[in-house]
Amino acid sequence: MDEISTEWVAEPDLDDPAFVEGLPGVGHVGKLVAEHVIEEADSEVVCRIHSEHFPPQVTVDDDSVAELAAAEIHAVETEGRDLLVLTGNHQAQDNVGHYRVTGAFLDVAAEFDTTDVFALGGVPTGELVEDHDVVGSVSSADLKEDLAEAGVEFRSEEPAGGIVGPSGLLVGLGGKRGFDAVCLMGETSGYLVDPKAAKAVLAVLEDLLGFDVDEEALDDRADEMEEVVSRLQDMEEGPSPGDEDLRYIG
Amino acid sequence: MDEISTEWVAEPDLDDPAFVEGLPGVGHVGKLVAEHVIEEADSEVVCRIHSEHFPPQVTVDDDSVAELAAAEIHAVETEGRDLLVLTGNHQAQDNVGHYRVTGAFLDVAAEFDTTDVFALGGVPTGELVEDHDVVGSVSSADLKEDLAEAGVEFRSEEPAGGIVGPSGLLVGLGGKRGFDAVCLMGETSGYLVDPKAAKAVLAVLEDLLGFDVDEEALDDRADEMEEVVSRLQDMEEGPSPGDEDLRYIG
Amino acid sequence: MDEISTEWVAEPDLDDPAFVEGLPGVGHVGKLVAEHVIEEADSEVVCRIHSEHFPPQVTVDDDSVAELAAAEIHAVETEGRDLLVLTGNHQAQDNVGHYRVTGAFLDVAAEFDTTDVFALGGVPTGELVEDHDVVGSVSSADLKEDLAEAGVEFRSEEPAGGIVGPSGLLVGLGGKRGFDAVCLMGETSGYLVDPKAAKAVLAVLEDLLGFDVDEEALDDRADEMEEVVSRLQDMEEGPSPGDEDLRYIG
Amino acid sequence: MDEISTEWVAEPDLDDPAFVEGLPGVGHVGKLVAEHVIEEADSEVVCRIHSEHFPPQVTVDDDSVAELAAAEIHAVETEGRDLLVLTGNHQAQDNVGHYRVTGAFLDVAAEFDTTDVFALGGVPTGELVEDHDVVGSVSSADLKEDLAEAGVEFRSEEPAGGIVGPSGLLVGLGGKRGFDAVCLMGETSGYLVDPKAAKAVLAVLEDLLGFDVDEEALDDRADEMEEVVSRLQDMEEGPSPGDEDLRYIG
């Protein structure tokens, strides 16, 4: 195997697609959005990216077939912009790998003459979040106006620790390669899988790209998580006084 | 030394051999089977694979001779299929190394025009196992029928955490290279070396490949382990009530 | 992206510039000096060095623009020697990367026909420091006389643990490549950001290179840190008797 | 800098030299022997080996000159065999580096048409050692007879954990490259620097190679360590009953 190999499964004819990344991360916000869009809209796998920098393992599917660790890029046709949606279960396990795998992601985007890259994720607040703002960072300041109109907030030097991993690199490396690259981060506690933060990010994305998917599945998951949170709060309220800070949970 | 070097010791004339991997892992199940077959059947070392990705060390043999860290592939002639049996004491120490060393294993299989790859291992249950089922995962769903007839169980999305290390990669990378690759995992507690799980896996392998080796040595090791377990249970039954869950042992 | 890439932003016409490194390290001494000189003197960014060996991340600036992890080299014109000042927020994350990134720094120095390399840092004493001596290490013993005249102290086999990271490598690799390379280390407790140690190192550098920058900003930061230390000492003096050893603070 | 670079300092005319390695390790036995021979006999530095796989640092010498991390090979002329003695303060920091740096050491040995490689070290016993046996491991069984005559002990499959690091690799890789390679390991507690174990290894080496160096310096260090041990034993004998097991010391 090559250090990174892109296995092409389909070569769909997409019209000016936007590249959307939703790999695992804070609150699984990006991954929830990516998987939701893939499931609700008309989609097919375009390619799988394997790499020596991924963990040395296979996952076993429902048919007992072993699948080599991979990131997958799906073509999604919507009533608005066509999408290339990147998701998966794995990240590169070393620094050099992060840079090179992200480079391979951008190669696929370039293959489809994509100009717009959206990296989706969460930004941890350390507290239960009621209103899920979506915070943005951009490869170039002139991208901010359109995003602000769609409700994205821009805050000076935030997130303070920068953006780590593939989301950050897609904007950093993407910008250097001439993409209009944006990171959209839903505010989330950081302790729990957060479908509500995912909904907030999805709403911004739909607004920007002119599509609309059914949100019932995300709502159902949000309801499940509400119950989890409410049970955790009950436990907190027992012997010690409860508060909305989940710092010691999960 | 090259990054990976294959030192050829013999070039046996094998007829359509099956490639069988039994490196150290959960319950040492794969390694027990591989070493047992090598010892009981007519076998010779075919090649040793050294790699910069193995630990930087030598082992010292009974004649005080230092042997560079290696994986060994043995040719085994049986009354059924000929075998190429891979075993050893070492694994690659980094992700990239795991991928590349597994690639070198498959190169040897390809050298002998092998079509079938069997990766042997254990699957941990967290409890003492009475009936040692053998769970399978495959590179392609059409391999399942023959395996199921030989008693292999297929369970949707199991093992849940996937298959990590060379066994997983042999199936994942092997499948991509066109091998019919199978992982056979004997159920085992995960806490102890498990010759009984090894016997269960060996029985499936013998059935599939039409050979039969004496099992006395494995039975003897199984008896030894029975005693170890029984002594551990006695200890458990002292002050605190004993149960069959060994979660806190070893 | 290449393993290391140098992105040129300007090509200033410098006259026999001295190369000055101030990356993050003990007491942030080197970084404080470098950033202070860049801000107080007439300076511009010359190049940004990106590397797969840096952390896989971006920082977000006050305009919400994501900046790929980088080290920056600035041209600084002074009334004395021209300067090339290296600073940044990141270091290589692995051994090999440290060597290669330092090599790229020296390549930039060579590009400007620099002969003199100054690596700035702190040397930890483990105690509050009143008089901030500046300790030196050199690529060649004949560099010591001029430095000693500027007040640099030379102590046999100190620092005892050697000099780790880019400062050490700039002197070690720099010397091998024919640069006159010097490491100037301000004595500092090692527990706190130390603008006073930075002032001591800056004074030596100004003396050696014949320039003079306003020090008010460093004085202000020094005053802030004084207050922090004084509050820490008050806390110490509560239940337990206070002393000047900050071993348990920070 | 190259990944590994050998900086030649002298090209002495040696007659059939034996290559002797004494890098830091268990009880510093090998390093003590190597440094002692270099100091007591007529020696000069032949080359320094630098590597990106060494720690990214310099050491500072008594003249405040920074020396890039290196291993050094010295030519030593004795009344018996000429020697190439390898020592230093650093080891490779990763697996691949260990293999490659050891390869570079053997390249130097090959440059001088060396046939015999002696890797010196300690073997930990976990208890205070009175009689310092020297245990051997060889690249080829026919080397054992001469060594046994010089007092080397050979024990089946010992050390049980193999020989890790450059000493092991010099024998493992050296044997593969056609050297007669031997590892001589002085028994030592494993908890303290052990000049007595070094004396035992030195005696074997002198016997094998026909040279004889003054041992006063090693005796002095041995006396110092005796005092350290005796003070440690006094401390042990206070509240709890003392014994010769130093398991909990150092």
XYZ file of N, CA and C in Angstrom, chain C residues 95-96 98-100 136-139 141 144 154-158 161-165 168-169 171-173 176, chain D residues 1 3 7 48 50-69 92-94:
162
model
N 11.888 14.472 17.286
C 13.339 14.690 17.184
C 13.786 15.049 15.785
N 13.410 14.214 14.845
C 13.838 14.420 13.469
C 13.371 15.799 13.001
N 12.848 18.483 14.827
C 13.673 19.531 15.422
C 14.922 19.785 14.577
N 15.574 18.708 14.181
C 16.799 18.864 13.373
C 16.481 19.524 12.032
N 15.410 19.064 11.388
C 15.138 19.540 10.033
C 14.628 20.978 10.023
N 26.499 32.182 28.656
C 26.697 31.931 27.234
C 27.270 30.568 26.926
N 26.936 30.093 25.737
C 27.608 28.924 25.171
C 27.849 29.245 23.707
N 28.935 28.735 23.148
C 29.384 29.175 21.823
C 29.718 27.985 20.931
N 29.675 28.247 19.636
C 30.067 27.189 18.699
C 31.585 27.076 18.598
N 35.353 28.558 20.699
C 35.853 29.254 21.887
C 36.314 30.672 21.584
N 34.287 33.869 22.601
C 33.984 34.211 23.988
C 34.463 35.597 24.402
N 30.630 32.883 31.248
C 30.882 31.526 30.754
C 31.225 30.636 31.931
N 30.509 29.544 32.053
C 30.687 28.634 33.190
C 30.931 27.237 32.656
N 31.938 26.606 33.168
C 32.345 25.285 32.686
C 31.187 24.287 32.757
N 30.899 23.643 31.633
C 29.903 22.566 31.557
C 28.514 22.992 32.045
N 28.173 24.291 31.864
C 26.816 24.736 32.210
C 26.125 25.308 30.971
N 22.639 20.095 31.974
C 21.872 19.174 31.127
C 21.971 19.490 29.647
N 22.877 20.374 29.288
C 22.976 20.787 27.889
C 21.900 21.780 27.528
N 21.798 22.089 26.248
C 20.778 23.025 25.756
C 19.896 22.257 24.785
N 18.617 22.133 25.137
C 17.697 21.269 24.400
C 16.825 22.110 23.471
N 16.511 21.590 22.300
C 15.578 22.255 21.394
C 16.269 23.145 20.381
N 19.592 25.095 21.246
C 20.778 24.246 21.245
C 21.190 23.860 19.840
N 20.218 23.464 19.032
C 20.552 22.995 17.677
C 21.074 24.124 16.800
N 23.022 26.438 17.673
C 24.454 26.553 17.959
C 25.194 25.310 17.456
N 24.618 24.129 17.721
C 25.297 22.882 17.335
C 25.361 22.698 15.830
N 24.205 22.794 15.184
C 24.183 22.646 13.718
C 24.784 23.872 13.036
N 28.508 23.717 12.929
C 28.969 22.761 11.907
C 28.881 23.367 10.510
N 21.562 18.757 7.518
C 22.266 17.556 7.995
C 21.605 16.305 7.419
N 20.397 12.335 7.625
C 19.755 11.591 8.709
C 20.810 11.100 9.711
N 31.313 12.314 10.952
C 32.290 13.398 10.807
C 33.668 12.821 11.142
N 32.982 11.315 14.783
C 31.771 11.571 15.563
C 30.577 11.275 14.663
N 26.693 11.897 14.172
C 25.522 12.700 14.517
C 24.301 12.079 13.854
N 23.144 12.317 14.425
C 21.937 11.762 13.818
C 20.703 12.532 14.243
N 19.809 12.712 13.294
C 18.490 13.268 13.598
C 17.731 12.394 14.600
N 18.173 11.150 14.781
C 17.496 10.262 15.726
C 18.025 10.432 17.143
N 19.118 11.193 17.310
C 19.575 11.520 18.661
C 18.696 12.636 19.218
N 18.749 12.873 20.545
C 17.970 13.982 21.094
C 18.411 15.298 20.447
N 17.474 16.250 20.289
C 17.807 17.530 19.659
C 18.474 18.451 20.675
N 19.752 18.238 20.921
C 20.400 19.031 21.951
C 21.904 19.080 21.770
N 22.513 20.026 22.471
C 23.965 20.085 22.578
C 24.351 19.887 24.037
N 25.550 19.385 24.262
C 26.133 19.428 25.595
C 27.153 20.555 25.598
N 27.410 21.114 26.781
C 28.329 22.242 26.885
C 29.603 21.745 27.560
N 30.744 21.967 26.925
C 31.985 21.426 27.500
C 32.600 22.409 28.494
N 33.765 22.057 29.036
C 34.362 22.887 30.091
C 34.827 24.244 29.562
N 34.868 24.401 28.251
C 35.250 25.674 27.648
C 34.009 26.434 27.130
N 32.799 25.990 27.576
C 31.513 26.598 27.175
C 31.189 26.413 25.695
N 31.898 25.496 25.058
C 31.611 25.224 23.655
C 30.505 24.168 23.572
N 29.497 24.437 22.747
C 28.364 23.528 22.580
C 28.733 22.417 21.592
N 28.508 21.191 22.018
C 28.813 20.043 21.166
C 27.516 19.365 20.782
N 27.263 19.243 19.499
C 26.047 18.586 19.013
C 26.030 17.127 19.476
N 24.858 16.649 19.898
C 24.708 15.259 20.348
C 25.396 14.321 19.363
N 19.770 6.634 20.159
C 18.657 6.981 19.279
C 17.378 6.982 20.111
N 16.429 7.823 19.719
C 15.208 7.996 20.503
C 14.017 7.245 19.907
N 14.223 6.509 18.839
C 13.112 5.767 18.225
C 13.665 4.474 17.617
